[in-house]
Short mmCIF file of C-alpha atoms and ligand atoms in Angstrom, two decimals:
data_model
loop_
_atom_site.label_atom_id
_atom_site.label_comp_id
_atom_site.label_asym_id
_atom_site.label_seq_id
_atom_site.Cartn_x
_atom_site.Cartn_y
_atom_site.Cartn_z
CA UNK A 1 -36.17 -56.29 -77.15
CA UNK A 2 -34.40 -57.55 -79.73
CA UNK A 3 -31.13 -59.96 -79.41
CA UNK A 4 -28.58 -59.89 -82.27
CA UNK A 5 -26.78 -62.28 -79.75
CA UNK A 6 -24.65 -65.26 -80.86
CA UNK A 7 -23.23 -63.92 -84.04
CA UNK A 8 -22.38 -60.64 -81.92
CA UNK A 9 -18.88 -58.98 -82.43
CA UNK A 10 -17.23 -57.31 -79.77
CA UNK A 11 -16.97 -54.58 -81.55
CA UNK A 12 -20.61 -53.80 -82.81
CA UNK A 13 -21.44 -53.54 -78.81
CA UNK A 14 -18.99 -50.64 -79.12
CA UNK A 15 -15.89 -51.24 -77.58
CA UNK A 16 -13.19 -52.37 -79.37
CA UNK A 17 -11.70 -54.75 -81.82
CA UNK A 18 -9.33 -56.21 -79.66
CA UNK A 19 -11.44 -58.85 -79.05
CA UNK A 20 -10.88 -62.87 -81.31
CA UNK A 21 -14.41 -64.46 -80.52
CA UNK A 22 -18.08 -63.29 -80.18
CA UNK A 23 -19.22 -62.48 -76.94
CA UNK A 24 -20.55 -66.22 -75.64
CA UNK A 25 -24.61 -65.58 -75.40
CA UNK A 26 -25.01 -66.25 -71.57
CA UNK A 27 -22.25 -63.89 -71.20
CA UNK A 28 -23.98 -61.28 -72.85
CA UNK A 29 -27.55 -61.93 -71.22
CA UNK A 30 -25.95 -62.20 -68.18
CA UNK A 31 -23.91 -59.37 -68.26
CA UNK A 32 -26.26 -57.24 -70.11
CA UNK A 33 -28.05 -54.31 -68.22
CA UNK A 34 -30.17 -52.80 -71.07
CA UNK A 35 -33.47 -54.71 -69.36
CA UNK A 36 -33.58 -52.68 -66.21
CA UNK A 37 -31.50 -49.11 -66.94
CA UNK A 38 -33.13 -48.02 -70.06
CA UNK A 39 -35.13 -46.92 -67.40
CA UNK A 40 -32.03 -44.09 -67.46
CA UNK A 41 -32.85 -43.33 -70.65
CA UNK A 42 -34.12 -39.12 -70.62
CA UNK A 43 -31.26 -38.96 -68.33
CA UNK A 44 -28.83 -40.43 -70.12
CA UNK A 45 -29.69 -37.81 -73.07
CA UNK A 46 -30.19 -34.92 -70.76
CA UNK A 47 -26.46 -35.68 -69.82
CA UNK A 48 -25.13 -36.36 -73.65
CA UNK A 49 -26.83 -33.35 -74.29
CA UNK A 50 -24.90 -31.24 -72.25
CA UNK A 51 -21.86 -33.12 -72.78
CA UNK A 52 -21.72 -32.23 -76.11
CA UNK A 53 -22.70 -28.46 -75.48
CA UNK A 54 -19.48 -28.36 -73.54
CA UNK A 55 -17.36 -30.48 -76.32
CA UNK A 56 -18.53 -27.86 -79.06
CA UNK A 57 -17.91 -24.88 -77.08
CA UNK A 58 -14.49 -25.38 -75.53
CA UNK A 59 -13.80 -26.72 -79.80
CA UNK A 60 -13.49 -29.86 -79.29
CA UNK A 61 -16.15 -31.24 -81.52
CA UNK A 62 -18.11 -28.44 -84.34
CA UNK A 63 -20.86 -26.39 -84.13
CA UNK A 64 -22.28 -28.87 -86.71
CA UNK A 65 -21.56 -31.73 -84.90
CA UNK A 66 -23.27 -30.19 -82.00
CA UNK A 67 -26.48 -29.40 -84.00
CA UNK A 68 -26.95 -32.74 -85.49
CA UNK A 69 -25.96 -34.48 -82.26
CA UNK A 70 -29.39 -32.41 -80.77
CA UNK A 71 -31.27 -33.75 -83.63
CA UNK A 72 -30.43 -37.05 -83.20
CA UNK A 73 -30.88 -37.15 -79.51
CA UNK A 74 -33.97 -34.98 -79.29
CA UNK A 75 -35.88 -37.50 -81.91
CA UNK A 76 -34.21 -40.90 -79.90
CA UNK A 77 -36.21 -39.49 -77.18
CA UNK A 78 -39.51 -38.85 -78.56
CA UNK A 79 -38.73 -43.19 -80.28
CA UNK A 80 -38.26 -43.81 -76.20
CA UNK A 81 -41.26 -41.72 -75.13
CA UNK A 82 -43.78 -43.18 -77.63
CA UNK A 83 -42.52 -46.64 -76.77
CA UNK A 84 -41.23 -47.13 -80.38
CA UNK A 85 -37.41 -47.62 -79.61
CA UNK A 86 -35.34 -50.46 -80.39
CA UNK A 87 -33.96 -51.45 -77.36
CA UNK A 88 -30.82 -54.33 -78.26
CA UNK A 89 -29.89 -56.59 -75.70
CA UNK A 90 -26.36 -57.25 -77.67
CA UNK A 91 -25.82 -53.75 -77.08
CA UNK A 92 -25.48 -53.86 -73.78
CA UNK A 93 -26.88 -51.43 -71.68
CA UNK A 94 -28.59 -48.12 -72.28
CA UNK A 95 -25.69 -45.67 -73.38
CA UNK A 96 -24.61 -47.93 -75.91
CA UNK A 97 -27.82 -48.20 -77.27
CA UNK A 98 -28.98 -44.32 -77.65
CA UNK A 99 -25.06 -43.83 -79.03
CA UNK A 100 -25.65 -46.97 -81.58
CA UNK A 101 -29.06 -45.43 -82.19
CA UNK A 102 -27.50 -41.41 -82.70
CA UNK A 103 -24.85 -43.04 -85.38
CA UNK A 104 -27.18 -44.26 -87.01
CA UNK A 105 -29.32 -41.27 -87.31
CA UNK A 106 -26.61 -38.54 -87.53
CA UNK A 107 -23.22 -40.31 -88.90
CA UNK A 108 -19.71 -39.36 -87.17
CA UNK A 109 -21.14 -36.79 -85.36
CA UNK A 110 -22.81 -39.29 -83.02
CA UNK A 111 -19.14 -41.40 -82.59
CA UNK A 112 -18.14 -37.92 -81.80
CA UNK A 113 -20.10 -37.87 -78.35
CA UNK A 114 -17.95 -40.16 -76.56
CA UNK A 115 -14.92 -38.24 -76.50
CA UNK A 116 -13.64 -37.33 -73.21
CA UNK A 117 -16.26 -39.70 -71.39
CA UNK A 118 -16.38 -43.17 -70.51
CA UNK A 119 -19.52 -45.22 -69.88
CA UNK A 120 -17.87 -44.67 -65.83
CA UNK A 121 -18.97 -41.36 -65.46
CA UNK A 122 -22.06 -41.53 -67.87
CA UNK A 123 -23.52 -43.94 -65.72
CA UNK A 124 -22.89 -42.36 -62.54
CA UNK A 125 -24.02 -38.91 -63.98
CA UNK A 126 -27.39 -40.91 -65.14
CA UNK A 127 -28.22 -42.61 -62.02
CA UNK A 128 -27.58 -38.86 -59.51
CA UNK A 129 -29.79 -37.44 -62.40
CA UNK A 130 -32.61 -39.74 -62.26
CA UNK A 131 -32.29 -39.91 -58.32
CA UNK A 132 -32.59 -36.37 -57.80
CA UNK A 133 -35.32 -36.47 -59.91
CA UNK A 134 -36.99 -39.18 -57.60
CA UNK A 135 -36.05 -37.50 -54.66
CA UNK A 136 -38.14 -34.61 -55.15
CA UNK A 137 -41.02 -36.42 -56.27
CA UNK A 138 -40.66 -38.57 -53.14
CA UNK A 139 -40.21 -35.02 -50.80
CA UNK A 140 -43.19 -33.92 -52.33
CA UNK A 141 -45.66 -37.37 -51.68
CA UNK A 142 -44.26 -37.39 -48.32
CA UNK A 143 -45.69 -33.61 -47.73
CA UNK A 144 -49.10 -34.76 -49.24
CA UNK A 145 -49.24 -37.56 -46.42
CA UNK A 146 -48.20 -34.73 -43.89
CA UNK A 147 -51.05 -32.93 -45.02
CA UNK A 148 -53.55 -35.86 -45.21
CA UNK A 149 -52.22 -36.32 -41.29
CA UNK A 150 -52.65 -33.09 -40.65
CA UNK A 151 -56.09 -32.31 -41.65
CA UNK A 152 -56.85 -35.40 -39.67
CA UNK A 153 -55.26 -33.87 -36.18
CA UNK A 154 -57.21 -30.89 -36.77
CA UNK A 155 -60.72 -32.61 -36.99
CA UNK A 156 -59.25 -34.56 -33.94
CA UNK A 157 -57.56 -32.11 -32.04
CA UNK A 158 -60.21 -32.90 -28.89
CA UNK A 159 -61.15 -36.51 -29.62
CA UNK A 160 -59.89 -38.06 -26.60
CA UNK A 161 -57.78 -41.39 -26.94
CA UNK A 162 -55.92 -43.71 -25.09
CA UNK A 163 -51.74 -43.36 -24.83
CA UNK A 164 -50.07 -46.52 -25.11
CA UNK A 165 -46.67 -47.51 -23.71
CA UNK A 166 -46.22 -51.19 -23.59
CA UNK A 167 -49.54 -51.20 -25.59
CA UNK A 168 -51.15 -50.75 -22.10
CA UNK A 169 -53.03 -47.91 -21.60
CA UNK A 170 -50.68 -45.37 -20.22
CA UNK A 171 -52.89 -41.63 -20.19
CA UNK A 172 -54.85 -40.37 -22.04
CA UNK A 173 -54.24 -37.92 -25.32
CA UNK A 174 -55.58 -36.45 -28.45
CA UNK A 175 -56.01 -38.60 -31.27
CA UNK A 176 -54.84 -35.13 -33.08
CA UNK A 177 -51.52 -35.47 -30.75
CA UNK A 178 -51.15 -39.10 -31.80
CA UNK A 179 -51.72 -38.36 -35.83
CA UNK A 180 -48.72 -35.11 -35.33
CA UNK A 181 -46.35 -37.35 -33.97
CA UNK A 182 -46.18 -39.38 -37.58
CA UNK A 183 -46.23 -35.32 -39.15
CA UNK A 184 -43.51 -34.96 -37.01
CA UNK A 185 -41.25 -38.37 -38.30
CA UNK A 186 -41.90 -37.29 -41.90
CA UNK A 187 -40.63 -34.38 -41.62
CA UNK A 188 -37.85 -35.73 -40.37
CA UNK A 189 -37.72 -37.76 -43.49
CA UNK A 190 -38.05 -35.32 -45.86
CA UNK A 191 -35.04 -33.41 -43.98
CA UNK A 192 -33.06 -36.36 -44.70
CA UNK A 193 -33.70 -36.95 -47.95
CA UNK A 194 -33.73 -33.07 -48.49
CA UNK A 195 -29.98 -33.80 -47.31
CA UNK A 196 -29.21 -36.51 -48.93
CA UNK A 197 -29.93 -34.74 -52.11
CA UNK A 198 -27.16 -32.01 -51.62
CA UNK A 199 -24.50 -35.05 -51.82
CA UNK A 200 -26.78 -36.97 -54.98
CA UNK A 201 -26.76 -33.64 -56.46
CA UNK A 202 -23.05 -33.45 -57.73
CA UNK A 203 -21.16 -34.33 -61.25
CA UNK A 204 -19.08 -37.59 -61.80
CA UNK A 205 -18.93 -36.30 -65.61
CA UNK A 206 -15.45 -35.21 -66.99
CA UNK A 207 -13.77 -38.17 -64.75
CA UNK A 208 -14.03 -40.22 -67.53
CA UNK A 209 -12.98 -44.24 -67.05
CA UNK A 210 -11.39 -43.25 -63.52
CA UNK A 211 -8.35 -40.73 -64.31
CA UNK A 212 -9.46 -37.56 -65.76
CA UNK A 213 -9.30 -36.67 -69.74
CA UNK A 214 -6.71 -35.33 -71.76
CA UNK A 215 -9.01 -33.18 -73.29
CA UNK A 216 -9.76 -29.41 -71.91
CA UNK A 217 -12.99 -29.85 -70.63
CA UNK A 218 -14.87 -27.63 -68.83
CA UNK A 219 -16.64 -29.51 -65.90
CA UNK A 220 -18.31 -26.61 -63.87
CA UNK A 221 -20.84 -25.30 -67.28
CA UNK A 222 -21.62 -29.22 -67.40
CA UNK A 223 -22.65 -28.93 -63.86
CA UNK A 224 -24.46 -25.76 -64.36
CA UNK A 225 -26.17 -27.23 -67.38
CA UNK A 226 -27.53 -30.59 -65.66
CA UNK A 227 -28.22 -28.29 -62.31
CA UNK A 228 -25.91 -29.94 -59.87
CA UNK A 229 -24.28 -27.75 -57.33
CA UNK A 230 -20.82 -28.74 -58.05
CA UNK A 231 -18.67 -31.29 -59.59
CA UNK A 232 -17.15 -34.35 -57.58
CA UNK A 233 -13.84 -33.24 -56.96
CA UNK A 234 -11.61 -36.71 -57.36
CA UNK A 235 -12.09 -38.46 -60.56
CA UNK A 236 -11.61 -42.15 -58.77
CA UNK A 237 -14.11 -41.42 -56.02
CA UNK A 238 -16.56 -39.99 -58.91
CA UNK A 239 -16.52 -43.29 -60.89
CA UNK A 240 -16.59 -45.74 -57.61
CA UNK A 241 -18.64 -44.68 -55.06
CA UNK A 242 -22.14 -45.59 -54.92
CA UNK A 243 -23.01 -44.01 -50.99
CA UNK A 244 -25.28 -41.79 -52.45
CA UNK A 245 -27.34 -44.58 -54.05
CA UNK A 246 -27.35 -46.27 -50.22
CA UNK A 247 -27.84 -43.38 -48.42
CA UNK A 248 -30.97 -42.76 -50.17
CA UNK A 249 -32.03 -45.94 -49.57
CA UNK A 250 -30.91 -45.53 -45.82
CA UNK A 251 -33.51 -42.58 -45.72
CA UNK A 252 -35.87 -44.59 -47.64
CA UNK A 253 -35.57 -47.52 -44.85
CA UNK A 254 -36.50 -45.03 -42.52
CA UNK A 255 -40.18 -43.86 -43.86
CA UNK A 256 -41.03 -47.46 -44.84
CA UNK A 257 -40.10 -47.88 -40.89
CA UNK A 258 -42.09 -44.87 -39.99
CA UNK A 259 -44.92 -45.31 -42.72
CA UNK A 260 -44.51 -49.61 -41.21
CA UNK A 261 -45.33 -48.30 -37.81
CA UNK A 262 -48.38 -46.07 -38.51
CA UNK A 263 -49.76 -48.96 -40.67
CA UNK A 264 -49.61 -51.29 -37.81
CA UNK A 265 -51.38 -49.21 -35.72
CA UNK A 266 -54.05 -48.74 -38.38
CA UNK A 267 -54.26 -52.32 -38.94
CA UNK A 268 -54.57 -52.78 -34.96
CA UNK A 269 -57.02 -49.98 -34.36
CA UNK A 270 -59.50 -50.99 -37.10
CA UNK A 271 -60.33 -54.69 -35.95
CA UNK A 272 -63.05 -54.81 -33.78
CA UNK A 273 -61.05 -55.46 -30.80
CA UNK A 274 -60.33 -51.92 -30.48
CA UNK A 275 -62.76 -50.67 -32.93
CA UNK A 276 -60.80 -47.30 -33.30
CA UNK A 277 -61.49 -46.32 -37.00
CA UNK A 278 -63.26 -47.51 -39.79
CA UNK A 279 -60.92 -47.56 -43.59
CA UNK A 280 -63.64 -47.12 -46.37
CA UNK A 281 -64.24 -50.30 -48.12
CA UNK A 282 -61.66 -49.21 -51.23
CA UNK A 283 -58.81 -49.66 -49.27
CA UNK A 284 -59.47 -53.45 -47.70
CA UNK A 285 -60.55 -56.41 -49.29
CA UNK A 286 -62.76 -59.48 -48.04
CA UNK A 287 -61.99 -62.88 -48.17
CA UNK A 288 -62.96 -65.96 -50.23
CA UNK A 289 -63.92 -68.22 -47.70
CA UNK A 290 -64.89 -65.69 -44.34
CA UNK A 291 -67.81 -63.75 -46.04
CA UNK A 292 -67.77 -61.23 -42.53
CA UNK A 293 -63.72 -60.19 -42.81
CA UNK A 294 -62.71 -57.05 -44.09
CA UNK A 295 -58.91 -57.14 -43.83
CA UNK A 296 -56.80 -53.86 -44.10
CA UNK A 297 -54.95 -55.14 -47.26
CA UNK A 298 -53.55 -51.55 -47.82
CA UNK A 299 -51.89 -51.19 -44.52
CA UNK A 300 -51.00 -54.89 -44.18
CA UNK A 301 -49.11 -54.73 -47.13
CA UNK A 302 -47.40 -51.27 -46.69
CA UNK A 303 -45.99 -52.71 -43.44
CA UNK A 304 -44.49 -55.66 -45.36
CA UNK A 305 -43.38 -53.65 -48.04
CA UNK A 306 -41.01 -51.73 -45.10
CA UNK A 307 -38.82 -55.54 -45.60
CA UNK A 308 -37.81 -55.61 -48.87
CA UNK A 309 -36.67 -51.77 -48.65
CA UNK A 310 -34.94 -52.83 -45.92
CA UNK A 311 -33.43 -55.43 -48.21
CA UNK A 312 -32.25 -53.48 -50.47
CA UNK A 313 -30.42 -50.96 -48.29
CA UNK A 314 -28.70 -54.05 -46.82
CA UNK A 315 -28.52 -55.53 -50.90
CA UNK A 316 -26.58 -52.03 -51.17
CA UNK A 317 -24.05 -51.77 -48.63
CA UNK A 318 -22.80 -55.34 -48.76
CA UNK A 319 -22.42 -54.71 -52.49
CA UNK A 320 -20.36 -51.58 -51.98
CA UNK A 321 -18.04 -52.79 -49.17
CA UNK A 322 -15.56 -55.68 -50.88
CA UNK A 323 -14.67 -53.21 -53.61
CA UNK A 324 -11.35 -51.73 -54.87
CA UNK A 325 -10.71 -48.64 -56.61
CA UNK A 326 -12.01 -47.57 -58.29
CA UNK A 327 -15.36 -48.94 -60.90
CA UNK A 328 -15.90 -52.34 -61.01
CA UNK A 329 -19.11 -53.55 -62.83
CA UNK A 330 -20.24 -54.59 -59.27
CA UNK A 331 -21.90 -51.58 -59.79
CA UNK A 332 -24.31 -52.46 -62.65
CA UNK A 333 -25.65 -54.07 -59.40
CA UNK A 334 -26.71 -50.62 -58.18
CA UNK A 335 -29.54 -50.21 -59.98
CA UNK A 336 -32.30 -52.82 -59.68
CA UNK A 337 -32.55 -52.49 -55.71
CA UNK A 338 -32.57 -48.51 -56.36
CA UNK A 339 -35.21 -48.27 -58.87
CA UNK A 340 -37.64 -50.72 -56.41
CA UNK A 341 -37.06 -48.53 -53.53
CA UNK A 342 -38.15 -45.69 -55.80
CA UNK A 343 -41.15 -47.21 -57.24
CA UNK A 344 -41.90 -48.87 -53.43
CA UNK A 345 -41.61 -45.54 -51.53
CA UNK A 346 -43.91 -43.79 -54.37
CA UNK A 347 -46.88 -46.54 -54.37
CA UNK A 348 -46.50 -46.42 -50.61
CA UNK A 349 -46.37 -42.97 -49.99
CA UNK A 350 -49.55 -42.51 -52.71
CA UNK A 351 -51.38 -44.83 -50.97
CA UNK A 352 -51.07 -43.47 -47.90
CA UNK A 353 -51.90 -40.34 -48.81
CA UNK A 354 -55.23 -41.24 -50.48
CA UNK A 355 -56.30 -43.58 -47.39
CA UNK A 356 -55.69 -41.38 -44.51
CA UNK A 357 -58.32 -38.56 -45.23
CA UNK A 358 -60.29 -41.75 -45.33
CA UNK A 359 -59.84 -42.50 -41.78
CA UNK A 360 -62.89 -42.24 -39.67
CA UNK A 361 -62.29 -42.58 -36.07
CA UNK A 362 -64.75 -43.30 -33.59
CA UNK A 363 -64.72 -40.85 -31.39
CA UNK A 364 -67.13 -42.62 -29.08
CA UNK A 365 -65.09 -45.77 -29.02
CA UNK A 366 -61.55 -43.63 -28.67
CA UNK A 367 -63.28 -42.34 -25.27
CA UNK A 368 -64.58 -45.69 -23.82
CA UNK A 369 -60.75 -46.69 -24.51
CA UNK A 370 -59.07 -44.09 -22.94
CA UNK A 371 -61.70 -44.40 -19.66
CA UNK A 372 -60.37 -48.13 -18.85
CA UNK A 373 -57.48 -48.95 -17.56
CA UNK A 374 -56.69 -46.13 -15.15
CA UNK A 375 -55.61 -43.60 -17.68
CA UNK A 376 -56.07 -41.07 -15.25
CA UNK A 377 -54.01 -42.18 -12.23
CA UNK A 378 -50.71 -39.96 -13.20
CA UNK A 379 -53.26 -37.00 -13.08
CA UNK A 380 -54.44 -38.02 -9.16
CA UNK A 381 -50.83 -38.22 -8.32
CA UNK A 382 -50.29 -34.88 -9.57
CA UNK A 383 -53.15 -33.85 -7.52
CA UNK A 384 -52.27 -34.93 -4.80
CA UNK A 385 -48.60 -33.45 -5.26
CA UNK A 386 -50.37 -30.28 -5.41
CA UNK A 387 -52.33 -30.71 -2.16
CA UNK A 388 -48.60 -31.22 -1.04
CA UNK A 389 -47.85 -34.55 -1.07
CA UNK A 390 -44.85 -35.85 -1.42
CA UNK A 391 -44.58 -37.50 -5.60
CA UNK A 392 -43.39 -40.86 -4.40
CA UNK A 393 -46.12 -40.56 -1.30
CA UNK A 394 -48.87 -39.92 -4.14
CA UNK A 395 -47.56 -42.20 -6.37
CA UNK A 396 -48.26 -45.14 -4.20
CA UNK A 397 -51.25 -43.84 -2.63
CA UNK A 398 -52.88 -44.11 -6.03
CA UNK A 399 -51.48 -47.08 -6.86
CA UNK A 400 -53.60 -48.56 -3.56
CA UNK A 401 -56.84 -46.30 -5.37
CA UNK A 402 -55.79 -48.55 -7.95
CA UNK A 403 -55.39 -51.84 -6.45
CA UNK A 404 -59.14 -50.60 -4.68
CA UNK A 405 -60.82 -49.84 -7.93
CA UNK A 406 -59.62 -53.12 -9.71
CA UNK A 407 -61.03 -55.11 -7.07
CA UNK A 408 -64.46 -53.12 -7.40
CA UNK A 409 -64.25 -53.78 -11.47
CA UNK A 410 -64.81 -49.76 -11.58
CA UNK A 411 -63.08 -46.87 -12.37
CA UNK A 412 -61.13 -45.02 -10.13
CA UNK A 413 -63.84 -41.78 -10.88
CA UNK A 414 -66.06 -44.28 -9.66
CA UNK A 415 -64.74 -44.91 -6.10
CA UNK A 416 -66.31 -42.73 -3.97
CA UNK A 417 -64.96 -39.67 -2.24
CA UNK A 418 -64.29 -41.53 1.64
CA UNK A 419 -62.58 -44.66 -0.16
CA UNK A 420 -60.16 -42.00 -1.86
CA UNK A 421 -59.84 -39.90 1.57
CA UNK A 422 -59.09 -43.02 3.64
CA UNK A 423 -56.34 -43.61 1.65
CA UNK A 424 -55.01 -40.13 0.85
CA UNK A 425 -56.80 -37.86 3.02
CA UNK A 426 -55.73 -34.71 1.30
CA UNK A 427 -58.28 -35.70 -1.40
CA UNK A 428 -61.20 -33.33 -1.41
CA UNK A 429 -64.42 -33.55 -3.89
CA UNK A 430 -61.86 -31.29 -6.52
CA UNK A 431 -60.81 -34.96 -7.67
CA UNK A 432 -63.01 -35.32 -9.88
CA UNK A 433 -61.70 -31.98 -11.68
CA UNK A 434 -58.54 -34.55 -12.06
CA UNK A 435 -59.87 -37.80 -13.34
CA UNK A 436 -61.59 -36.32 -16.13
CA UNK A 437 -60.32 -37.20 -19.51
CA UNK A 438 -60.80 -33.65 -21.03
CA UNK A 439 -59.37 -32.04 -18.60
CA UNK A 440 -56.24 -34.56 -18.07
CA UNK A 441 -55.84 -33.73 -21.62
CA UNK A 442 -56.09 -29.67 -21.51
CA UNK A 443 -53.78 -29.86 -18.50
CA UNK A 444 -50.94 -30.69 -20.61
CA UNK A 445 -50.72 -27.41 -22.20
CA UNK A 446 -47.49 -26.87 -23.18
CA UNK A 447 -45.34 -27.21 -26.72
CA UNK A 448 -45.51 -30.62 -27.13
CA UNK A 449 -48.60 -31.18 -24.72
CA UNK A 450 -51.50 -33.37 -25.96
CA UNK A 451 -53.83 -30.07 -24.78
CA UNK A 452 -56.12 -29.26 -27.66
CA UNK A 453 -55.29 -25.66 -27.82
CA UNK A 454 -52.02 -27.04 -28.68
CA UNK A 455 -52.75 -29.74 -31.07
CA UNK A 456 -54.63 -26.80 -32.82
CA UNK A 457 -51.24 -24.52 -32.88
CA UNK A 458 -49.39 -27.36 -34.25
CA UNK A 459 -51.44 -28.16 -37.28
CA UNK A 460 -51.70 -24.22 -37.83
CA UNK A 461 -47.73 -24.31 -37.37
CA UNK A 462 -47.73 -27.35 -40.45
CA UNK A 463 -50.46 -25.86 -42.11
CA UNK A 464 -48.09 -22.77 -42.91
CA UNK A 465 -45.03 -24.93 -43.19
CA UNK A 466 -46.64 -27.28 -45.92
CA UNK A 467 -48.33 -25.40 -48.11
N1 LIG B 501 -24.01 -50.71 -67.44
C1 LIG B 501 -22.86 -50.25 -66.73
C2 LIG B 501 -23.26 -49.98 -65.26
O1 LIG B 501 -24.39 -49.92 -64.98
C3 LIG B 501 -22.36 -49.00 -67.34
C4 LIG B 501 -20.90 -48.76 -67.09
C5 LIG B 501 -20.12 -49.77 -67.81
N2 LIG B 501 -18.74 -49.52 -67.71
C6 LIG B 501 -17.83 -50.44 -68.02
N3 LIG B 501 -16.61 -50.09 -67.92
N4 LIG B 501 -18.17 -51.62 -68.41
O2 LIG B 501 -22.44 -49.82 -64.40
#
């Protein structure tokens, strides 16, 4: 980038002549945003392009002006695509630059664009552009991990796990019925940023600095041009408000918390202590001094990556909340934590989605986990309840099976039946029937249940809802 700095005018940076002295040169590098929003760039034009389809047809600028404005802007984008553009730091930020660039090409026409605008609404048009572009690239990785998940409960739907609460084992369920449950947070996610997009989705443009335009615009065919649903319908709030901005990163906070989650259990689940899954080898790296680690690098570091999202939501908010009415160049602020949650949630969400079909579980180990620890007890309660005891009676009957079957070191399908009559004597050899794993899983055969049968409905249920 180049940086016609010290010897600057105010006025070459395009605003206005008012000014006695050259812009100081840490002013201008410090105030300067051209670095990180030329990332705006195609949106910027896509909205100046628009802009000035509006401007010619309600008269306000020719049919000439119109034309050559096109030109101008349709070859400043191919400079920007092939990398061959001259981005100027003295110029500011990114709509100064493409304007100073469109002058030059195209003459008066190109100092025409401006009118009835104000960098205010440019910029805010730009960012809801580029973040509903985002957005539905985002929506549509999040789907692919759904998939990846779901393709994964289906192979699964009977491989028998432990259920954690407190990470003790709790009872036992479907390592399908585990995998749906993240299917199931996603979707949330995608519902809220599905949501958040109807409010992204609007147009600041035609609110100009913060007040409206003299001119006679016409707002709604800018709006239908661009694809937003609707204009913003107060020129102040238009200019100011940045919640969309943090409410994407709200919803963004939430699948780095949900994508955090899932990684930590990967990350548990593959060292040998559990011994769950294996990752294939592209997706964890060794060490330099421990020649027998192989360290879930993947996960490890989507889990941290969960923080600086995080950050940024916060970054967001406490940047919003101290300021008046209406823009304030606070804002420029806006964009750096935005684009990283962007470009964060994408890697993530990629990653993910190549690494889960990776996922090998042991089925063998999943089983050996899910037979320690008593997973079964709730499901001899239940029996017993059946046999018509009382739930509290059963309830503490087993937990004496328990107490029994501890002090053995064996399982409580190990006691044998006159240990589990003396202390419940409604307990006949049908037991067994209830401390089985498969069949404490198939029991709970209801929407929702970990049963097989309806881990198998619910991936054909996301199957049809996915694509
Ligand atoms: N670079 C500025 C931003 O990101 C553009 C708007 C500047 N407006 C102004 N009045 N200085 O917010």
């Amino acid at each position: 980038m180049s940086a016609h700095s010290s010897s600057l005018h105010a006025k070459d940076a395009g605003w206005s002549g008012r000014f006695a002295e050259p812009v100081a040169e840490f002013v201008l590098r410090y105030t300067a945003s051209v670095g990180f929003d030329q990332r705006l760039a195609l949106a910027d034009i896509a909205g100046s392009l628009a802009h000035a389809a509006m401007l010619a047809e309600v008269g306000l600028i020719s049919a000439q002006d119109r034309a050559d404005i096109e030109r101008g802007l349709t070859q400043i984008r191919g400079e920007i695509e092939r990398g061959e553009f001259d981005w100027q730091l003295a110029l500011e930020d990114v709509h100064l630059n493409v304007e100073r660039r469109l002058t030059e090409l195209v003459g008066d026409a190109g100092k025409r664009l401006h009118t009835a605008r104000s960098r205010n609404d440019q910029v805010a048009t730009d960012l809801r552009l580029w973040l509903r572009g985002e957005i539905d690239g985002l929506a549509a990785l999040l789907a692919a991990v759904q998939r990846a998940l779901v393709a994964q409960a289906e192979a699964h739907a009977a491989t028998v796990m432990p259920g954690f609460t407190h990470l003790q084992v709790a009872q036992p369920v479907t390592f399908g019925h585990h995998l749906l449950a993240y299917v199931e947070m996603f979707e949330r996610d995608r519902e809220r940023l599905a949501d958040c997009r109807r409010r992204v989705n609007r147009l600041p443009l035609g609110a100009a600095a913060l007040a409206g335009t003299t001119f006679p615009i016409d707002r709604a065919a800018v709006a239908h041009k661009l694809g937003f649903d609707g204009v913003c319908e107060n020129s102040l709030d238009a200019v100011s408000d940045r919640d969309y901005a943090i409410e994407f990163c709200a919803a963004a906070s939430l699948v780095m918390v949900h994508v955090s989650r899932l990684c930590e259990e990967l990350v548990l689940w593959m060292t040998p202590r559990f011994g769950f899954i294996r990752l294939p080898d592209r997706f964890t790296t060794g060490s330099s001094i421990m020649p027998q680690k192989k360290n879930p690098d993947v996960a490890e570091l989507a889990r941290g990556k969960s923080g600086r999202v995080a950050g940024h939501l916060m970054g967001l908010i406490v940047l919003m909340k101290g300021q008046p009415l209406t823009y304030n160049k606070d804002n420029q602020e806006d964009k750096e934590p935005l684009f990283d949650t962007v470009d964060t949630l994408r890697e993530t969400l990629r990653a993910l989605a190549e690494m889960i079909p990776g996922i090998e579980a042991d089925a063998a180990a999943l089983r050996r986990a899910a037979a320690e620890g008593f997973s079964t007890a709730t499901d001899f309660a239940d029996y017993l309840v059946r046999k018509g005891l009382p739930f509290r009676d059963a309830h503490e009957a087993v937990a004496r099976a328990v107490r029994l079957a501890s002090e053995r070191n064996c399982d409580l399908a190990d006691l044998p039946l006159a240990d589990l009559q003396a202390i419940a004597p409604q307990t006949g050899a049908d037991v067994r029937g209830a401390l089985d794993l498969d069949a404490a899983v198939a029991a709970r055969d209801h929407v929702g249940g970990t049963a097989p049968a309806q881990v198998r409905a619910q991936c054909e249920r996301w199957r049809e809802r996915l694509g």
